[in-house]
Amino acid sequence: MILGIEGVSCVGKTTLAAMLAPHLDQPAVIPCYFHASPDPTRLPAPEPFTADHQLANIAQFLEVEDLRLTQARQALADGRDVILDRTVDTLLAHAHAVGRMNGFDCDDQAQHTVTSRAVAMPDLTIVLTADPDALARRARLRKGMPTIFYDRHFSEHFNAYFDRPLAPAVVRLETTTGSPEELAARALDHIRRHQADEHLQEAS
């Protein structure tokens, strides 16, 4: 299966991916766009102020998505599971959020741009959420973190996008309280339920 882990920065995606990996079938953990990029310094700035600028940014990130898709396909061909640290829905959620914050709407065009090409689409996406104040405290510990990534309004709009994502199945998990182990156990429960449902559908 392909499992997507989503959410704004500092919400715990990478930690959850590492904790879930031992419970899946030799999973390939595919890093986020920043870490998957051959040259992260050439990635666009996080806050465009026009729709055209945002659409150009998505096109640039989709070049990185091509690399991630190749890795995902190879893992699946080898009979391994895949964990995506961010999915293409991140690109659309970001466009939705910055558009709402800067007075433009390119949601439909952004979705068309993404769906017009092959991408690594998760079977199940887990969206992590957290209290904005908690995110801000975590972000202060990360040197150079752009402030937009822990802006309360950005988080609200980003999370709202996942009411209607591209991913066929989405569950949300709150991370403000509880240990990483408890979060991983809740996530694994959702994964097992999804797998059981898939097996039932295949059997019928």
CSV table of C-alpha atoms in Angstrom, one decimal:
chain,number,residue,atom,x,y,z
A,1,MET,CA,0.0,0.0,0.0
A,2,ILE,CA,0.9,3.6,-0.3
A,3,LEU,CA,0.4,5.5,3.0
A,4,GLY,CA,0.5,9.3,2.9
A,5,ILE,CA,1.3,11.4,6.0
A,6,GLU,CA,0.1,15.0,5.9
A,7,GLY,CA,-0.1,18.1,7.9
A,8,VAL,CA,1.6,21.5,8.3
A,9,SER,CA,5.3,21.8,9.4
A,10,CYS,CA,6.3,20.8,12.9
A,11,VAL,CA,3.2,18.6,13.4
A,12,GLY,CA,5.1,15.3,13.6
A,13,LYS,CA,5.0,13.7,10.2
A,14,THR,CA,8.5,12.5,10.0
A,15,THR,CA,8.4,11.1,13.5
A,16,LEU,CA,5.2,9.2,12.8
A,17,ALA,CA,6.6,7.8,9.5
A,18,ALA,CA,9.7,6.4,11.4
A,19,MET,CA,7.5,4.9,14.1
A,20,LEU,CA,5.1,3.2,11.6
A,21,ALA,CA,7.9,1.8,9.4
A,22,PRO,CA,8.6,-1.3,11.5
A,23,HIS,CA,4.9,-2.3,11.4
A,24,LEU,CA,4.6,-2.2,7.6
A,25,ASP,CA,6.1,-4.4,4.9
A,26,GLN,CA,9.7,-3.2,4.4
A,27,PRO,CA,8.4,0.2,3.6
A,28,ALA,CA,10.2,2.8,1.5
A,29,VAL,CA,9.9,6.1,3.3
A,30,ILE,CA,9.9,8.8,0.6
A,31,PRO,CA,10.9,12.2,2.0
A,32,CYS,CA,9.1,15.4,1.6
A,33,TYR,CA,9.6,17.6,-1.4
A,34,PHE,CA,12.3,19.7,0.3
A,35,HIS,CA,14.4,16.7,1.2
A,36,ALA,CA,13.6,14.8,-2.0
A,37,SER,CA,14.8,17.7,-4.2
A,38,PRO,CA,18.2,17.4,-5.8
A,39,ASP,CA,18.8,21.1,-4.9
A,40,PRO,CA,16.4,22.4,-2.2
A,41,THR,CA,17.9,25.9,-2.5
A,42,ARG,CA,16.2,26.2,-5.9
A,43,LEU,CA,12.7,25.4,-4.6
A,44,PRO,CA,10.3,28.4,-4.7
A,45,ALA,CA,9.6,30.7,-1.7
A,46,PRO,CA,6.6,29.5,0.4
A,47,GLU,CA,4.4,32.6,0.0
A,48,PRO,CA,3.5,33.6,-3.6
A,49,PHE,CA,1.3,36.7,-3.9
A,50,THR,CA,-0.4,35.9,-7.2
A,51,ALA,CA,-2.2,32.9,-8.7
A,52,ASP,CA,0.2,32.7,-11.6
A,53,HIS,CA,3.2,32.6,-9.2
A,54,GLN,CA,1.6,29.9,-7.2
A,55,LEU,CA,0.8,27.8,-10.3
A,56,ALA,CA,4.4,28.2,-11.4
A,57,ASN,CA,5.5,27.0,-8.0
A,58,ILE,CA,3.4,23.9,-8.3
A,59,ALA,CA,4.9,23.0,-11.7
A,60,GLN,CA,8.3,23.2,-10.1
A,61,PHE,CA,7.4,20.9,-7.2
A,62,LEU,CA,5.9,18.4,-9.7
A,63,GLU,CA,9.3,17.9,-11.1
A,64,VAL,CA,10.3,16.7,-7.6
A,65,GLU,CA,7.1,14.6,-7.6
A,66,ASP,CA,8.4,12.8,-10.7
A,67,LEU,CA,11.4,11.6,-8.6
A,68,ARG,CA,9.2,10.5,-5.7
A,69,LEU,CA,6.9,8.7,-8.1
A,70,THR,CA,9.8,6.7,-9.5
A,71,GLN,CA,10.9,5.7,-6.0
A,72,ALA,CA,7.3,4.7,-5.1
A,73,ARG,CA,6.8,2.6,-8.2
A,74,GLN,CA,10.1,0.8,-7.6
A,75,ALA,CA,9.2,0.0,-4.0
A,76,LEU,CA,5.8,-1.4,-5.0
A,77,ALA,CA,7.4,-3.5,-7.8
A,78,ASP,CA,9.7,-4.9,-5.1
A,79,GLY,CA,6.6,-5.9,-3.0
A,80,ARG,CA,7.3,-3.2,-0.4
A,81,ASP,CA,4.9,-0.7,1.2
A,82,VAL,CA,5.4,3.0,0.7
A,83,ILE,CA,5.2,5.9,3.2
A,84,LEU,CA,5.0,9.3,1.7
A,85,ASP,CA,6.1,12.2,3.9
A,86,ARG,CA,3.7,14.7,2.3
A,87,THR,CA,1.7,13.9,-0.8
A,88,VAL,CA,0.6,15.9,-3.9
A,89,ASP,CA,-2.3,17.0,-1.7
A,90,THR,CA,0.2,19.2,0.1
A,91,LEU,CA,0.7,21.2,-3.1
A,92,LEU,CA,-3.0,21.8,-3.4
A,93,ALA,CA,-3.5,22.5,0.3
A,94,HIS,CA,-0.7,25.0,0.2
A,95,ALA,CA,-2.2,26.8,-2.8
A,96,HIS,CA,-5.6,26.8,-1.1
A,97,ALA,CA,-4.1,28.4,2.1
A,98,VAL,CA,-1.9,31.0,0.5
A,99,GLY,CA,-4.6,32.0,-1.9
A,100,ARG,CA,-7.1,32.6,0.9
A,101,MET,CA,-4.5,34.6,2.8
A,102,ASN,CA,-3.4,36.7,-0.2
A,103,GLY,CA,-6.8,37.2,-2.0
A,104,PHE,CA,-6.6,34.9,-4.9
A,105,ASP,CA,-8.1,31.5,-5.8
A,106,CYS,CA,-6.3,29.1,-8.1
A,107,ASP,CA,-7.7,25.9,-6.6
A,108,ASP,CA,-9.3,24.6,-9.8
A,109,GLN,CA,-6.3,25.4,-12.0
A,110,ALA,CA,-3.9,23.9,-9.4
A,111,GLN,CA,-5.9,20.7,-9.2
A,112,HIS,CA,-6.0,20.4,-13.0
A,113,THR,CA,-2.2,20.9,-13.1
A,114,VAL,CA,-1.7,18.1,-10.6
A,115,THR,CA,-4.2,15.6,-12.0
A,116,SER,CA,-3.0,16.0,-15.6
A,117,ARG,CA,0.1,13.9,-14.9
A,118,ALA,CA,1.1,10.7,-13.0
A,119,VAL,CA,1.7,11.2,-9.3
A,120,ALA,CA,2.2,9.0,-6.3
A,121,MET,CA,-1.3,8.8,-5.0
A,122,PRO,CA,-1.7,7.3,-1.5
A,123,ASP,CA,-4.3,4.6,-0.7
A,124,LEU,CA,-4.8,6.2,2.7
A,125,THR,CA,-3.7,9.6,4.0
A,126,ILE,CA,-3.3,10.4,7.7
A,127,VAL,CA,-3.6,14.1,8.3
A,128,LEU,CA,-1.9,15.3,11.5
A,129,THR,CA,-3.2,18.4,13.2
A,130,ALA,CA,-2.1,20.3,16.3
A,131,ASP,CA,-3.0,23.4,18.3
A,132,PRO,CA,-1.5,26.5,16.5
A,133,ASP,CA,0.2,27.7,19.7
A,134,ALA,CA,1.9,24.3,20.1
A,135,LEU,CA,3.1,24.4,16.5
A,136,ALA,CA,4.5,27.9,17.0
A,137,ARG,CA,6.5,26.7,20.0
A,138,ARG,CA,7.9,23.8,18.1
A,139,ALA,CA,8.7,26.0,15.1
A,140,ARG,CA,10.8,28.3,17.2
A,141,LEU,CA,13.2,25.4,17.7
A,142,ARG,CA,13.8,25.1,14.0
A,143,LYS,CA,16.3,27.6,12.7
A,144,GLY,CA,15.1,29.4,9.6
A,145,MET,CA,11.5,28.1,9.6
A,146,PRO,CA,9.4,30.5,7.5
A,147,THR,CA,6.8,32.1,9.7
A,148,ILE,CA,3.9,31.3,7.3
A,149,PHE,CA,4.3,27.6,8.1
A,150,TYR,CA,3.2,28.1,11.7
A,151,ASP,CA,0.8,31.0,11.0
A,152,ARG,CA,-2.6,30.2,12.6
A,153,HIS,CA,-4.6,31.2,9.5
A,154,PHE,CA,-2.3,29.2,7.2
A,155,SER,CA,-2.9,26.1,9.3
A,156,GLU,CA,-6.6,26.6,9.3
A,157,HIS,CA,-6.9,26.9,5.6
A,158,PHE,CA,-4.4,24.1,4.9
A,159,ASN,CA,-6.3,21.7,7.1
A,160,ALA,CA,-9.6,22.8,5.6
A,161,TYR,CA,-8.4,21.7,2.2
A,162,PHE,CA,-8.4,18.1,3.4
A,163,ASP,CA,-12.2,18.1,3.6
A,164,ARG,CA,-12.0,17.5,-0.2
A,165,PRO,CA,-8.6,16.1,-1.1
A,166,LEU,CA,-7.5,14.1,-4.1
A,167,ALA,CA,-6.6,11.1,-1.8
A,168,PRO,CA,-9.4,8.5,-1.8
A,169,ALA,CA,-9.3,7.9,2.0
A,170,VAL,CA,-8.3,10.4,4.7
A,171,VAL,CA,-8.3,10.2,8.5
A,172,ARG,CA,-7.3,13.1,10.8
A,173,LEU,CA,-5.3,12.6,14.0
A,174,GLU,CA,-4.8,15.3,16.6
A,175,THR,CA,-1.2,15.4,17.9
A,176,THR,CA,-1.2,18.2,20.6
A,177,THR,CA,-1.6,15.7,23.4
A,178,GLY,CA,-0.4,12.2,23.9
A,179,SER,CA,2.9,10.5,23.3
A,180,PRO,CA,4.4,9.7,19.9
A,181,GLU,CA,3.8,6.0,20.7
A,182,GLU,CA,0.1,6.6,21.4
A,183,LEU,CA,-0.2,8.5,18.1
A,184,ALA,CA,1.5,5.7,16.2
A,185,ALA,CA,-0.8,3.1,17.8
A,186,ARG,CA,-3.9,5.2,16.7
A,187,ALA,CA,-2.5,5.6,13.2
A,188,LEU,CA,-1.7,1.9,12.9
A,189,ASP,CA,-5.3,1.0,14.0
A,190,HIS,CA,-6.6,3.1,11.1
A,191,ILE,CA,-4.1,1.5,8.7
A,192,ARG,CA,-5.2,-2.0,9.7
A,193,ARG,CA,-8.8,-1.1,9.3
A,194,HIS,CA,-8.2,0.3,5.9
A,195,GLN,CA,-6.3,-2.8,4.8
A,196,ALA,CA,-9.1,-5.0,6.2
A,197,ASP,CA,-11.7,-3.1,4.2
A,198,GLU,CA,-9.6,-3.3,1.1
A,199,HIS,CA,-9.3,-7.1,1.5
A,200,LEU,CA,-13.0,-7.4,1.9
A,201,GLN,CA,-13.7,-5.4,-1.2
A,202,GLU,CA,-11.2,-7.6,-3.2
A,203,ALA,CA,-12.8,-10.7,-1.9
A,204,SER,CA,-16.3,-9.6,-3.0
